[in-house]
PDB file of C-alpha atoms in Angstrom:
ATOM      1  CA  GLU A   1       0.000   0.000   0.000  1.00  0.00           C
ATOM      2  CA  ASP A   2       1.290   3.460  -0.879  1.00  0.00           C
ATOM      3  CA  LYS A   3       2.250   5.380   2.217  1.00  0.00           C
ATOM      4  CA  VAL A   4       3.524   8.845   3.172  1.00  0.00           C
ATOM      5  CA  VAL A   5       4.688   9.452   6.740  1.00  0.00           C
ATOM      6  CA  GLN A   6       5.644  12.794   8.220  1.00  0.00           C
ATOM      7  CA  SER A   7       7.527  13.609  11.387  1.00  0.00           C
ATOM      8  CA  PRO A   8       7.299  15.148  13.808  1.00  0.00           C
ATOM      9  CA  LEU A   9       3.521  15.426  14.030  1.00  0.00           C
ATOM     10  CA  SER A  10       3.854  18.589  16.038  1.00  0.00           C
ATOM     11  CA  LEU A  11       6.650  21.078  16.639  1.00  0.00           C
ATOM     12  CA  VAL A  12       6.769  24.207  18.789  1.00  0.00           C
ATOM     13  CA  VAL A  13       9.739  26.567  18.493  1.00  0.00           C
ATOM     14  CA  HIS A  14      10.625  30.191  19.108  1.00  0.00           C
ATOM     15  CA  GLU A  15      10.771  32.861  16.467  1.00  0.00           C
ATOM     16  CA  GLY A  16      14.178  32.899  14.830  1.00  0.00           C
ATOM     17  CA  ASP A  17      14.798  29.166  15.221  1.00  0.00           C
ATOM     18  CA  THR A  18      15.494  26.873  12.284  1.00  0.00           C
ATOM     19  CA  VAL A  19      13.250  23.840  11.809  1.00  0.00           C
ATOM     20  CA  THR A  20      13.477  20.670   9.734  1.00  0.00           C
ATOM     21  CA  LEU A  21      10.369  18.727   8.803  1.00  0.00           C
ATOM     22  CA  ASN A  22      10.600  15.174   7.514  1.00  0.00           C
ATOM     23  CA  CYS A  23       8.622  13.187   4.982  1.00  0.00           C
ATOM     24  CA  SER A  24       9.258   9.559   4.095  1.00  0.00           C
ATOM     25  CA  TYR A  25       7.392   7.612   1.458  1.00  0.00           C
ATOM     26  CA  GLU A  26       6.785   4.136   0.106  1.00  0.00           C
ATOM     27  CA  VAL A  27       5.065   4.268  -3.253  1.00  0.00           C
ATOM     28  CA  THR A  28       5.292   2.341  -6.491  1.00  0.00           C
ATOM     29  CA  ASN A  29       6.455   4.213  -9.585  1.00  0.00           C
ATOM     30  CA  PHE A  30       7.599   7.279  -7.693  1.00  0.00           C
ATOM     31  CA  ARG A  31       7.776  10.403  -9.836  1.00  0.00           C
ATOM     32  CA  SER A  32       7.684  13.413  -7.528  1.00  0.00           C
ATOM     33  CA  LEU A  33       6.995  14.724  -4.062  1.00  0.00           C
ATOM     34  CA  LEU A  34       5.110  17.877  -3.173  1.00  0.00           C
ATOM     35  CA  TRP A  35       5.057  20.126  -0.121  1.00  0.00           C
ATOM     36  CA  TYR A  36       2.016  22.178   0.845  1.00  0.00           C
ATOM     37  CA  LYS A  37       1.425  24.715   3.608  1.00  0.00           C
ATOM     38  CA  GLN A  38      -2.001  24.746   5.236  1.00  0.00           C
ATOM     39  CA  GLU A  39      -2.878  27.668   7.432  1.00  0.00           C
ATOM     40  CA  LYS A  40      -6.504  28.081   8.380  1.00  0.00           C
ATOM     41  CA  LYS A  41      -7.989  27.026   5.094  1.00  0.00           C
ATOM     42  CA  ALA A  42      -6.758  25.641   1.794  1.00  0.00           C
ATOM     43  CA  PRO A  43      -3.392  23.938   1.377  1.00  0.00           C
ATOM     44  CA  THR A  44      -1.143  26.121  -0.760  1.00  0.00           C
ATOM     45  CA  PHE A  45       1.584  24.700  -2.934  1.00  0.00           C
ATOM     46  CA  LEU A  46       5.204  25.218  -1.857  1.00  0.00           C
ATOM     47  CA  PHE A  47       7.523  22.903  -3.794  1.00  0.00           C
ATOM     48  CA  MET A  48       7.603  20.004  -6.178  1.00  0.00           C
ATOM     49  CA  LEU A  49      10.688  17.800  -6.122  1.00  0.00           C
ATOM     50  CA  THR A  50      11.508  15.272  -8.794  1.00  0.00           C
ATOM     51  CA  SER A  51      15.286  14.964  -8.800  1.00  0.00           C
ATOM     52  CA  SER A  52      17.364  13.597  -5.986  1.00  0.00           C
ATOM     53  CA  GLY A  53      19.848  15.913  -4.299  1.00  0.00           C
ATOM     54  CA  ILE A  54      18.714  19.122  -5.941  1.00  0.00           C
ATOM     55  CA  GLU A  55      17.583  21.743  -3.457  1.00  0.00           C
ATOM     56  CA  LYS A  56      14.544  23.842  -4.164  1.00  0.00           C
ATOM     57  CA  LYS A  57      14.545  27.205  -2.424  1.00  0.00           C
ATOM     58  CA  SER A  58      12.038  29.959  -1.853  1.00  0.00           C
ATOM     59  CA  GLY A  59      13.131  32.652   0.563  1.00  0.00           C
ATOM     60  CA  ARG A  60      13.659  31.101   3.974  1.00  0.00           C
ATOM     61  CA  LEU A  61      12.168  27.769   2.888  1.00  0.00           C
ATOM     62  CA  SER A  62      14.123  25.054   1.177  1.00  0.00           C
ATOM     63  CA  SER A  63      13.532  21.412   0.403  1.00  0.00           C
ATOM     64  CA  ILE A  64      15.521  18.470  -0.836  1.00  0.00           C
ATOM     65  CA  LEU A  65      14.704  14.950  -1.950  1.00  0.00           C
ATOM     66  CA  ASP A  66      16.649  11.730  -1.398  1.00  0.00           C
ATOM     67  CA  LYS A  67      15.279   9.090  -3.779  1.00  0.00           C
ATOM     68  CA  LYS A  68      17.677   6.440  -2.540  1.00  0.00           C
ATOM     69  CA  GLU A  69      16.560   6.716   1.088  1.00  0.00           C
ATOM     70  CA  LEU A  70      12.972   7.632   0.106  1.00  0.00           C
ATOM     71  CA  PHE A  71      12.555  10.849   2.024  1.00  0.00           C
ATOM     72  CA  SER A  72      12.411  14.585   1.764  1.00  0.00           C
ATOM     73  CA  ILE A  73      13.056  17.385   4.221  1.00  0.00           C
ATOM     74  CA  LEU A  74      11.630  20.870   4.404  1.00  0.00           C
ATOM     75  CA  ASN A  75      13.828  23.456   6.127  1.00  0.00           C
ATOM     76  CA  ILE A  76      12.665  26.803   7.403  1.00  0.00           C
ATOM     77  CA  THR A  77      15.330  29.206   8.664  1.00  0.00           C
ATOM     78  CA  ALA A  78      14.818  32.298  10.822  1.00  0.00           C
ATOM     79  CA  THR A  79      11.233  31.256  11.523  1.00  0.00           C
ATOM     80  CA  GLN A  80       8.509  33.865  11.933  1.00  0.00           C
ATOM     81  CA  THR A  81       5.082  33.623  13.561  1.00  0.00           C
ATOM     82  CA  GLY A  82       3.575  33.660  10.066  1.00  0.00           C
ATOM     83  CA  ASP A  83       5.230  30.305   9.400  1.00  0.00           C
ATOM     84  CA  SER A  84       2.858  28.684  11.891  1.00  0.00           C
ATOM     85  CA  ALA A  85       0.803  26.199   9.888  1.00  0.00           C
ATOM     86  CA  VAL A  86       0.358  22.533   9.099  1.00  0.00           C
ATOM     87  CA  TYR A  87       2.903  21.422   6.506  1.00  0.00           C
ATOM     88  CA  LEU A  88       1.732  18.597   4.277  1.00  0.00           C
ATOM     89  CA  CYS A  89       3.796  16.289   2.142  1.00  0.00           C
ATOM     90  CA  ALA A  90       2.157  14.471  -0.778  1.00  0.00           C
ATOM     91  CA  VAL A  91       3.163  11.982  -3.441  1.00  0.00           C
ATOM     92  CA  PRO A  92       1.230  11.525  -6.691  1.00  0.00           C
ATOM     93  CA  ILE A  93       0.394   7.937  -7.594  1.00  0.00           C
ATOM     94  CA  GLN A  94      -1.529   6.279 -10.408  1.00  0.00           C
ATOM     95  CA  GLY A  95       0.052   8.506 -13.008  1.00  0.00           C
ATOM     96  CA  ALA A  96      -0.445  11.599 -10.837  1.00  0.00           C
ATOM     97  CA  GLN A  97      -4.190  11.185 -10.863  1.00  0.00           C
ATOM     98  CA  LYS A  98      -4.173  10.772  -7.109  1.00  0.00           C
ATOM     99  CA  LEU A  99      -2.223  12.568  -4.361  1.00  0.00           C
ATOM    100  CA  VAL A 100      -1.452  10.559  -1.239  1.00  0.00           C
ATOM    101  CA  PHE A 101      -0.881  12.918   1.684  1.00  0.00           C
ATOM    102  CA  GLY A 102       1.034  12.459   4.893  1.00  0.00           C
ATOM    103  CA  GLN A 103      -0.652  13.313   8.143  1.00  0.00           C
ATOM    104  CA  GLY A 104       1.058  16.686   8.317  1.00  0.00           C
ATOM    105  CA  THR A 105       3.351  18.432  10.764  1.00  0.00           C
ATOM    106  CA  ARG A 106       1.728  21.147  12.858  1.00  0.00           C
ATOM    107  CA  LEU A 107       4.365  23.866  13.306  1.00  0.00           C
ATOM    108  CA  THR A 108       3.840  26.563  15.919  1.00  0.00           C
ATOM    109  CA  ILE A 109       6.197  29.520  16.108  1.00  0.00           C
ATOM    110  CA  ASN A 110       6.052  31.399  19.393  1.00  0.00           C
ATOM    111  CA  PRO A 111       7.147  35.044  19.548  1.00  0.00           C
TER     112      PRO A 111
ATOM    113  CA  ASP B   1     -10.310  36.614  -8.317  1.00  0.00           C
ATOM    114  CA  THR B   2     -10.648  33.315  -6.509  1.00  0.00           C
ATOM    115  CA  ALA B   3      -9.103  30.448  -8.461  1.00  0.00           C
ATOM    116  CA  VAL B   4     -11.019  27.615  -6.790  1.00  0.00           C
ATOM    117  CA  SER B   5     -14.133  28.543  -4.858  1.00  0.00           C
ATOM    118  CA  GLN B   6     -16.518  26.467  -2.782  1.00  0.00           C
ATOM    119  CA  THR B   7     -19.914  27.134  -1.284  1.00  0.00           C
ATOM    120  CA  PRO B   8     -20.950  27.065   1.427  1.00  0.00           C
ATOM    121  CA  LYS B   9     -17.935  27.589   3.684  1.00  0.00           C
ATOM    122  CA  TYR B  10     -19.785  26.185   6.673  1.00  0.00           C
ATOM    123  CA  LEU B  11     -22.632  23.702   6.796  1.00  0.00           C
ATOM    124  CA  VAL B  12     -24.349  22.506   9.965  1.00  0.00           C
ATOM    125  CA  THR B  13     -27.083  19.943   9.527  1.00  0.00           C
ATOM    126  CA  GLN B  14     -28.802  17.049  11.230  1.00  0.00           C
ATOM    127  CA  MET B  15     -28.305  13.357  10.666  1.00  0.00           C
ATOM    128  CA  GLY B  16     -30.375  11.958   7.867  1.00  0.00           C
ATOM    129  CA  ASN B  17     -30.513  15.171   5.841  1.00  0.00           C
ATOM    130  CA  ASP B  18     -29.290  15.562   2.262  1.00  0.00           C
ATOM    131  CA  LYS B  19     -26.901  18.387   1.404  1.00  0.00           C
ATOM    132  CA  SER B  20     -24.790  19.653  -1.499  1.00  0.00           C
ATOM    133  CA  ILE B  21     -21.473  21.443  -1.749  1.00  0.00           C
ATOM    134  CA  LYS B  22     -20.545  23.340  -4.890  1.00  0.00           C
ATOM    135  CA  CYS B  23     -17.137  23.949  -6.402  1.00  0.00           C
ATOM    136  CA  GLU B  24     -16.022  26.138  -9.273  1.00  0.00           C
ATOM    137  CA  GLN B  25     -12.600  26.813 -10.747  1.00  0.00           C
ATOM    138  CA  ASN B  26     -11.721  29.632 -13.123  1.00  0.00           C
ATOM    139  CA  LEU B  27      -8.241  28.365 -13.980  1.00  0.00           C
ATOM    140  CA  GLY B  28      -9.250  26.600 -17.163  1.00  0.00           C
ATOM    141  CA  HIS B  29      -8.140  23.290 -15.679  1.00  0.00           C
ATOM    142  CA  ASP B  30      -9.396  19.969 -17.007  1.00  0.00           C
ATOM    143  CA  THR B  31      -9.286  17.983 -13.766  1.00  0.00           C
ATOM    144  CA  MET B  32     -11.117  18.490 -10.485  1.00  0.00           C
ATOM    145  CA  TYR B  33     -11.042  16.617  -7.177  1.00  0.00           C
ATOM    146  CA  TRP B  34     -12.881  16.214  -3.914  1.00  0.00           C
ATOM    147  CA  TYR B  35     -10.889  15.547  -0.754  1.00  0.00           C
ATOM    148  CA  LYS B  36     -12.038  14.876   2.799  1.00  0.00           C
ATOM    149  CA  GLN B  37      -9.941  16.117   5.730  1.00  0.00           C
ATOM    150  CA  ASP B  38     -10.819  14.502   9.033  1.00  0.00           C
ATOM    151  CA  SER B  39     -10.245  15.794  12.555  1.00  0.00           C
ATOM    152  CA  LYS B  40      -6.685  14.438  12.511  1.00  0.00           C
ATOM    153  CA  LYS B  41      -5.964  16.570   9.438  1.00  0.00           C
ATOM    154  CA  PHE B  42      -5.544  13.610   7.101  1.00  0.00           C
ATOM    155  CA  LEU B  43      -6.410  14.685   3.559  1.00  0.00           C
ATOM    156  CA  LYS B  44      -7.834  11.803   1.538  1.00  0.00           C
ATOM    157  CA  ILE B  45      -8.995  11.855  -2.021  1.00  0.00           C
ATOM    158  CA  MET B  46     -12.598  10.919  -2.657  1.00  0.00           C
ATOM    159  CA  PHE B  47     -13.237  11.579  -6.342  1.00  0.00           C
ATOM    160  CA  SER B  48     -11.499  12.920  -9.402  1.00  0.00           C
ATOM    161  CA  TYR B  49     -13.082  14.119 -12.630  1.00  0.00           C
ATOM    162  CA  ASN B  50     -11.387  14.902 -15.903  1.00  0.00           C
ATOM    163  CA  ASN B  51     -13.373  16.959 -18.359  1.00  0.00           C
ATOM    164  CA  LYS B  52     -16.657  15.938 -16.726  1.00  0.00           C
ATOM    165  CA  GLU B  53     -15.751  12.236 -16.647  1.00  0.00           C
ATOM    166  CA  LEU B  54     -15.185  10.342 -13.387  1.00  0.00           C
ATOM    167  CA  ILE B  55     -11.652   8.927 -13.248  1.00  0.00           C
ATOM    168  CA  ILE B  56     -11.156   8.154  -9.558  1.00  0.00           C
ATOM    169  CA  ASN B  57     -13.686   6.884  -7.047  1.00  0.00           C
ATOM    170  CA  GLU B  58     -11.985   5.947  -3.815  1.00  0.00           C
ATOM    171  CA  THR B  59     -14.366   3.480  -2.172  1.00  0.00           C
ATOM    172  CA  VAL B  60     -16.562   6.259  -0.925  1.00  0.00           C
ATOM    173  CA  PRO B  61     -20.057   5.258   0.307  1.00  0.00           C
ATOM    174  CA  ASN B  62     -22.607   5.633  -2.448  1.00  0.00           C
ATOM    175  CA  ARG B  63     -24.409   8.234  -0.321  1.00  0.00           C
ATOM    176  CA  PHE B  64     -21.810  10.560  -1.849  1.00  0.00           C
ATOM    177  CA  SER B  65     -22.525  11.464  -5.444  1.00  0.00           C
ATOM    178  CA  PRO B  66     -20.345  13.900  -7.361  1.00  0.00           C
ATOM    179  CA  LYS B  67     -21.643  15.685 -10.430  1.00  0.00           C
ATOM    180  CA  SER B  68     -19.712  17.676 -12.990  1.00  0.00           C
ATOM    181  CA  PRO B  69     -22.017  19.715 -15.253  1.00  0.00           C
ATOM    182  CA  ASP B  70     -18.971  21.141 -17.056  1.00  0.00           C
ATOM    183  CA  LYS B  71     -15.236  21.041 -16.547  1.00  0.00           C
ATOM    184  CA  ALA B  72     -15.234  24.191 -14.417  1.00  0.00           C
ATOM    185  CA  HIS B  73     -17.686  22.809 -11.865  1.00  0.00           C
ATOM    186  CA  LEU B  74     -17.707  19.785  -9.600  1.00  0.00           C
ATOM    187  CA  ASN B  75     -20.472  19.459  -7.035  1.00  0.00           C
ATOM    188  CA  LEU B  76     -20.797  16.952  -4.224  1.00  0.00           C
ATOM    189  CA  HIS B  77     -24.167  15.735  -3.045  1.00  0.00           C
ATOM    190  CA  ILE B  78     -24.435  13.747   0.173  1.00  0.00           C
ATOM    191  CA  ASN B  79     -27.551  11.765   1.058  1.00  0.00           C
ATOM    192  CA  SER B  80     -28.623  10.567   4.509  1.00  0.00           C
ATOM    193  CA  LEU B  81     -25.858  12.382   6.355  1.00  0.00           C
ATOM    194  CA  GLU B  82     -24.169  10.554   9.229  1.00  0.00           C
ATOM    195  CA  LEU B  83     -22.149  11.830  12.193  1.00  0.00           C
ATOM    196  CA  GLY B  84     -18.974  10.402  10.637  1.00  0.00           C
ATOM    197  CA  ASP B  85     -19.408  12.645   7.606  1.00  0.00           C
ATOM    198  CA  SER B  86     -18.404  15.634   9.732  1.00  0.00           C
ATOM    199  CA  ALA B  87     -15.147  16.900   8.237  1.00  0.00           C
ATOM    200  CA  VAL B  88     -13.731  19.612   6.037  1.00  0.00           C
ATOM    201  CA  TYR B  89     -14.279  18.919   2.345  1.00  0.00           C
ATOM    202  CA  PHE B  90     -11.821  20.430  -0.100  1.00  0.00           C
ATOM    203  CA  CYS B  91     -12.233  20.826  -3.800  1.00  0.00           C
ATOM    204  CA  ALA B  92      -9.090  21.048  -5.935  1.00  0.00           C
ATOM    205  CA  SER B  93      -8.163  21.322  -9.580  1.00  0.00           C
ATOM    206  CA  SER B  94      -5.169  20.626 -11.780  1.00  0.00           C
ATOM    207  CA  GLN B  95      -4.382  21.396 -15.376  1.00  0.00           C
ATOM    208  CA  HIS B  96      -4.826  17.794 -16.479  1.00  0.00           C
ATOM    209  CA  PRO B  97      -4.837  14.356 -14.768  1.00  0.00           C
ATOM    210  CA  ASN B  98      -1.071  14.008 -14.965  1.00  0.00           C
ATOM    211  CA  SER B  99      -0.347  17.463 -13.524  1.00  0.00           C
ATOM    212  CA  TYR B 100       1.206  17.050 -10.129  1.00  0.00           C
ATOM    213  CA  GLU B 101       0.360  20.501  -8.815  1.00  0.00           C
ATOM    214  CA  GLN B 102      -3.168  20.819  -7.477  1.00  0.00           C
ATOM    215  CA  TYR B 103      -4.863  24.049  -6.424  1.00  0.00           C
ATOM    216  CA  PHE B 104      -7.210  23.830  -3.473  1.00  0.00           C
ATOM    217  CA  GLY B 105     -10.394  25.650  -2.623  1.00  0.00           C
ATOM    218  CA  PRO B 106     -10.978  27.161   0.844  1.00  0.00           C
ATOM    219  CA  GLY B 107     -12.837  24.115   2.130  1.00  0.00           C
ATOM    220  CA  THR B 108     -16.346  23.477   3.427  1.00  0.00           C
ATOM    221  CA  ARG B 109     -16.622  22.586   7.091  1.00  0.00           C
ATOM    222  CA  LEU B 110     -19.505  20.146   7.427  1.00  0.00           C
ATOM    223  CA  THR B 111     -20.857  19.425  10.894  1.00  0.00           C
ATOM    224  CA  VAL B 112     -23.494  16.752  11.287  1.00  0.00           C
ATOM    225  CA  THR B 113     -25.373  16.793  14.586  1.00  0.00           C
TER     226      THR B 113
END
């Protein structure tokens, strides 16, 4: 069965800290991995990773994929209270017709 | 200009009732989805439509019936609502079935009492 597992489930840090969120997967015919940020409402797209070892970066957020060890990490440096959200990892299966999501990591940034 | 919109945003109803949730996307995408997010925040796909045709049906009870009148709209009708149907329902769209990036609507929080 295709599976996506995120850790930790919950993380509380202080503003300015750096955090690393983990996502491991077991899927057949892996093609890509996606990260989403969910604040109060809709998940919003952050990154799509398809190649191993190549870092994707957007401001203070960066992500990298390891296809050999079947995981990805999402790093956030110099965290701000606005980074507080649930971060979701997802892997498309069945030719990308279906996204399998992890259970999410709830990140809380305290001032 | 909302890309993916859903109505209503909140829905409170009693067990046994029938209700509908509507979704519209103005992105010109071919593919639309319904997801259910439970209290533990797990997002699970329910249905996927491509150009008005059903392509994924994830063993959802047949009380749930999606309808796509055109490729910009995907509605979800739920008959005989049960307590376990309480969740947030998200609509999403993607350019085509093999597009990995999906755009989500704001969600509809359904509470069944």
